[in-house]
Coordinates of C-alpha atoms and ligand atoms in Angstrom, one line a residue:
M1 CA -14.4 -2.2 -2.0
T2 CA -10.8 -2.9 -1.1
K3 CA -10.2 -3.9 2.5
R4 CA -7.5 -2.3 4.6
T5 CA -4.8 -4.8 5.9
L6 CA -5.3 -5.2 9.6
I7 CA -2.3 -5.6 11.9
V8 CA -3.4 -6.4 15.4
G9 CA -1.0 -6.5 18.4
N10 CA -2.3 -8.5 21.4
W11 CA -0.2 -7.3 24.3
K12 CA -1.8 -10.0 26.6
M13 CA -1.0 -9.5 30.3
H14 CA 2.2 -7.7 29.6
L15 CA 3.3 -4.0 30.1
N16 CA 2.3 -1.8 33.0
T17 CA 1.0 1.7 32.4
S18 CA 4.4 3.4 31.9
Q19 CA 5.8 0.5 29.8
A20 CA 2.7 0.6 27.6
S21 CA 2.9 4.3 27.2
L22 CA 6.6 4.1 26.2
L23 CA 6.0 1.5 23.6
L24 CA 3.1 3.5 22.1
H25 CA 5.3 6.6 22.1
R26 CA 8.0 4.8 20.1
L27 CA 5.5 3.1 17.7
Q28 CA 3.8 6.4 17.2
E29 CA 7.1 8.0 16.1
R30 CA 7.9 5.2 13.7
I31 CA 4.6 4.1 12.1
R32 CA 3.2 6.3 9.4
I33 CA -0.4 7.1 8.6
S34 CA -1.7 4.8 5.9
R35 CA -4.9 4.5 3.9
D36 CA -4.3 0.8 3.3
I37 CA -3.2 -0.5 6.6
E38 CA -4.9 -0.3 9.9
V39 CA -2.8 -0.9 13.0
V40 CA -4.7 -2.0 16.2
L41 CA -3.3 -2.3 19.7
A42 CA -4.9 -4.5 22.3
P43 CA -3.3 -3.6 25.7
S44 CA -4.4 -4.7 29.1
M45 CA -7.8 -3.4 30.3
L46 CA -6.0 -1.2 32.9
V47 CA -4.0 0.6 30.2
L48 CA -6.8 1.2 27.7
Q49 CA -7.9 4.5 29.2
P50 CA -4.5 6.2 29.5
L51 CA -3.5 5.0 26.0
S52 CA -6.8 6.3 24.6
L53 CA -5.6 9.8 25.6
Q54 CA -2.2 9.4 24.2
I55 CA -3.0 7.6 20.9
D56 CA -2.8 9.2 17.5
R57 CA -6.1 8.1 16.1
R58 CA -4.9 8.6 12.5
K59 CA -2.3 5.8 13.1
F60 CA -3.8 3.4 15.5
R61 CA -7.0 2.0 16.9
L62 CA -7.5 0.3 20.2
A63 CA -8.9 -3.1 21.0
S64 CA -9.8 -4.8 24.2
Q65 CA -8.7 -8.4 24.8
N66 CA -11.9 -9.3 26.5
A67 CA -15.0 -8.0 28.3
F68 CA -18.2 -9.3 29.9
H69 CA -21.3 -9.9 27.8
K70 CA -23.8 -8.1 30.1
D71 CA -24.0 -4.4 29.6
D72 CA -24.3 -3.5 33.2
G73 CA -25.1 -5.1 36.6
A74 CA -23.9 -6.8 39.7
Y75 CA -21.0 -8.7 38.2
T76 CA -18.1 -8.2 40.5
G77 CA -14.7 -7.8 38.8
E78 CA -16.1 -7.5 35.3
V79 CA -16.0 -4.7 32.7
S80 CA -18.7 -4.5 30.0
F81 CA -18.5 -3.8 26.3
T82 CA -20.8 -0.9 27.0
M83 CA -18.2 0.7 29.2
L84 CA -15.6 0.2 26.5
R85 CA -17.5 1.5 23.5
D86 CA -16.0 4.9 23.5
L87 CA -12.5 3.6 24.1
V88 CA -12.1 0.8 21.6
H89 CA -13.0 0.0 18.0
Y90 CA -12.3 -3.7 18.3
A91 CA -12.4 -6.6 20.8
I92 CA -10.6 -9.9 20.7
I93 CA -13.2 -12.6 21.4
G94 CA -12.7 -16.3 22.0
H95 CA -8.9 -16.3 22.1
S96 CA -7.6 -19.8 22.9
E97 CA -6.1 -18.6 26.1
R98 CA -9.6 -17.5 27.2
R99 CA -11.1 -20.8 26.0
I100 CA -8.5 -22.9 27.7
Y101 CA -7.5 -21.0 30.8
F102 CA -10.8 -19.4 31.6
G103 CA -13.2 -22.0 30.3
E104 CA -15.0 -19.8 27.8
D105 CA -17.3 -22.0 25.9
H106 CA -19.4 -21.7 22.7
S107 CA -22.3 -20.0 24.4
M108 CA -20.2 -17.5 26.3
I109 CA -18.3 -16.6 23.1
R110 CA -21.6 -16.2 21.2
D111 CA -22.9 -13.8 23.9
K112 CA -19.7 -11.8 23.8
V113 CA -19.8 -11.5 20.0
A114 CA -23.4 -10.3 20.2
A115 CA -22.5 -7.8 23.0
C116 CA -19.7 -6.4 20.9
V117 CA -22.0 -5.9 17.9
R118 CA -24.7 -4.4 20.1
N119 CA -22.2 -1.9 21.5
E120 CA -20.8 -1.1 18.0
I121 CA -17.4 -2.7 18.7
T122 CA -16.0 -4.9 16.0
P123 CA -15.3 -8.4 17.3
I124 CA -12.2 -10.2 16.2
L125 CA -13.4 -13.7 16.7
C126 CA -10.5 -16.2 17.2
V127 CA -11.0 -19.8 16.0
G128 CA -8.7 -22.7 15.7
E129 CA -8.1 -26.3 16.6
T130 CA -5.8 -27.8 19.2
Q131 CA -3.0 -30.2 18.3
T132 CA -5.0 -33.2 19.4
E133 CA -8.0 -32.2 17.3
R134 CA -5.7 -31.6 14.4
R135 CA -4.1 -35.1 14.7
Q136 CA -7.6 -36.6 14.9
G137 CA -8.6 -34.9 11.7
E138 CA -11.2 -32.8 13.4
T139 CA -9.9 -29.3 12.3
R140 CA -12.8 -28.6 9.9
Q141 CA -15.4 -29.7 12.4
V142 CA -13.9 -27.6 15.1
L143 CA -13.8 -24.5 12.9
H144 CA -17.3 -25.1 11.7
D145 CA -18.7 -25.4 15.2
Q146 CA -16.8 -22.4 16.5
I147 CA -17.9 -20.2 13.7
A148 CA -21.5 -21.4 13.5
T149 CA -22.1 -21.0 17.2
A150 CA -20.3 -17.7 17.7
L151 CA -22.1 -16.0 14.8
H152 CA -25.5 -17.6 15.5
N153 CA -27.2 -14.4 16.7
L154 CA -25.9 -12.1 13.9
T155 CA -27.4 -11.0 10.6
A156 CA -25.5 -11.3 7.4
K157 CA -25.1 -7.5 7.4
E158 CA -23.5 -7.7 10.8
V159 CA -21.2 -10.5 9.8
E160 CA -19.9 -8.4 6.9
N161 CA -18.2 -6.1 9.4
I162 CA -16.6 -8.6 11.7
C163 CA -13.1 -10.2 11.7
I164 CA -12.3 -13.8 12.2
A165 CA -8.8 -14.8 13.1
Y166 CA -7.6 -18.3 12.3
E167 CA -5.3 -19.2 15.2
P168 CA -4.4 -22.8 15.3
V169 CA -3.8 -23.4 19.0
W170 CA -0.7 -25.4 18.4
A171 CA 0.9 -22.5 16.5
I172 CA 0.4 -19.9 19.2
S173 CA 3.6 -19.3 21.2
T174 CA 1.8 -20.0 24.5
F175 CA 0.9 -23.5 23.5
G176 CA 3.9 -24.7 21.6
G177 CA 4.4 -22.3 18.7
I178 CA 4.9 -24.8 16.0
L179 CA 4.8 -22.8 12.7
A180 CA 1.7 -23.3 10.6
K181 CA 3.1 -22.9 7.1
P182 CA 1.3 -20.3 5.0
D183 CA 0.0 -23.0 2.6
E184 CA -1.5 -24.9 5.6
A185 CA -3.0 -21.7 7.0
E186 CA -4.3 -20.8 3.6
K187 CA -6.5 -23.9 3.3
E188 CA -8.2 -23.3 6.6
M189 CA -8.7 -19.6 6.0
K190 CA -10.4 -20.4 2.8
F191 CA -12.5 -22.9 4.6
I192 CA -13.5 -20.2 7.1
R193 CA -14.6 -17.9 4.4
D194 CA -16.5 -20.7 2.8
Q195 CA -18.3 -21.3 6.0
V196 CA -19.3 -17.7 6.2
R197 CA -20.5 -18.0 2.6
R198 CA -22.6 -21.0 3.4
L199 CA -24.2 -19.5 6.5
F200 CA -24.5 -15.8 5.5
G201 CA -24.1 -15.6 1.7
E202 CA -21.7 -14.2 -0.8
K203 CA -21.5 -10.6 0.3
A204 CA -20.7 -11.4 3.9
A205 CA -18.1 -13.9 2.8
K206 CA -16.4 -11.3 0.6
R207 CA -16.5 -8.6 3.2
V208 CA -15.6 -10.4 6.4
R209 CA -12.0 -10.0 7.3
V210 CA -10.1 -13.2 7.9
L211 CA -6.8 -12.8 9.8
Y212 CA -4.0 -15.3 10.6
G213 CA -2.4 -15.6 14.1
G214 CA 0.1 -17.8 15.6
S215 CA 3.8 -17.0 16.2
V216 CA 3.8 -14.3 13.5
D217 CA 6.9 -12.1 13.6
D218 CA 8.6 -9.6 11.2
Q219 CA 10.6 -12.4 9.5
I220 CA 7.7 -14.6 8.5
V221 CA 4.7 -12.2 8.3
R222 CA 5.0 -11.7 4.6
G223 CA 4.2 -15.3 3.8
Y224 CA 0.8 -14.9 5.5
L225 CA 0.0 -11.5 4.1
E226 CA 0.5 -12.9 0.6
I227 CA -2.3 -15.4 1.1
E228 CA -5.3 -14.4 -1.0
D229 CA -7.8 -15.0 1.7
C230 CA -5.7 -13.2 4.4
D231 CA -6.8 -9.7 5.4
G232 CA -4.2 -9.3 8.1
V233 CA -2.5 -10.8 11.2
L234 CA -3.1 -11.1 14.9
V235 CA 0.3 -10.9 16.6
G236 CA 1.0 -11.9 20.2
G237 CA 4.6 -12.1 21.5
A238 CA 6.1 -10.0 18.7
S239 CA 3.7 -7.2 19.3
I240 CA 5.4 -6.1 22.5
N241 CA 8.8 -6.0 20.8
Y242 CA 9.2 -2.5 19.2
H243 CA 11.5 -3.8 16.4
K244 CA 9.5 -6.8 15.5
F245 CA 6.1 -5.1 15.5
S246 CA 7.3 -2.1 13.5
G247 CA 8.9 -4.6 11.1
I248 CA 5.6 -6.4 10.7
V249 CA 3.9 -3.1 9.8
D250 CA 6.8 -2.3 7.4
A251 CA 6.3 -5.7 5.7
A252 CA 2.6 -4.8 5.2
Y253 CA 3.6 -1.5 3.7
S254 CA 6.1 -3.0 1.3
L255 CA 3.6 -5.6 0.1
Q256 CA 1.0 -2.9 -0.4
R257 CA 3.4 -0.8 -2.5
E258 CA 4.4 -3.7 -4.6
K259 CA 0.7 -4.5 -5.3
E260 CA 0.1 -0.9 -6.4
A261 CA 3.3 -0.7 -8.6
Ligands
PGA1 P1 1.7 -15.4 19.4 O1 0.2 -15.1 19.9 O2 1.9 -14.4 18.2 O3 2.6 -15.1 20.6 O4 1.8 -16.8 19.0 C1 -0.8 -14.9 19.0 C2 -2.1 -14.8 19.8 O5 -2.1 -15.2 20.9 O6 -3.0 -14.2 19.3

């Protein structure tokens, strides 16, 4: 089974309803329907509903950037995955901004991953080490702990369908944006797949989609998409720039065409 390349745009807390609608309109005109590439947009929670009415489902899927792990109840200010299940295919879980700014810890992230799966939403679990952890040689330990705890409640079959994004915190534009070269990213992405193999077996390791994220734009995306273990990219800053994001999707098309030739 060949996997579709996944291009995910995390719009973070940018774009109000009309700006989001305009960007979707422009992307919709430009981006073609493809069997091999799946383009996913993660707008703010507020904008998910209007975009779900506007979106061409043959071209795009929607993701939430977060949600609460309980399905329903007295949790002022929260939105549950149950409420989102008809709107989104994917949810970004454990993003470093959520871990760092909102104190999301291993157990919260594990509960959110489980809530996604329970509600038939595919989690895009973000993992990655900080600059300090990297300097202290703790990258592998951090990745191992983040993966093992987040997937703790899942079966091998459930893990087959999820996505794991390797996002070194130091490479994300928010936290410094130092480029992680493709060969550096490649080693850790392979390690992530090896962890899935060790914990859930060969089939889960083959099928799980491993993405790269951290300052990806149209100029450098190809280097990551060429990595054998890379099934796609998670894009932040460049995803709200029409030219950069459509350039990223174009790069994925070109690579796909070259592979088929
Ligand atoms: P960036 O963000 O592309 O702006 O570095 C990536 C992310 O936050 O997922």
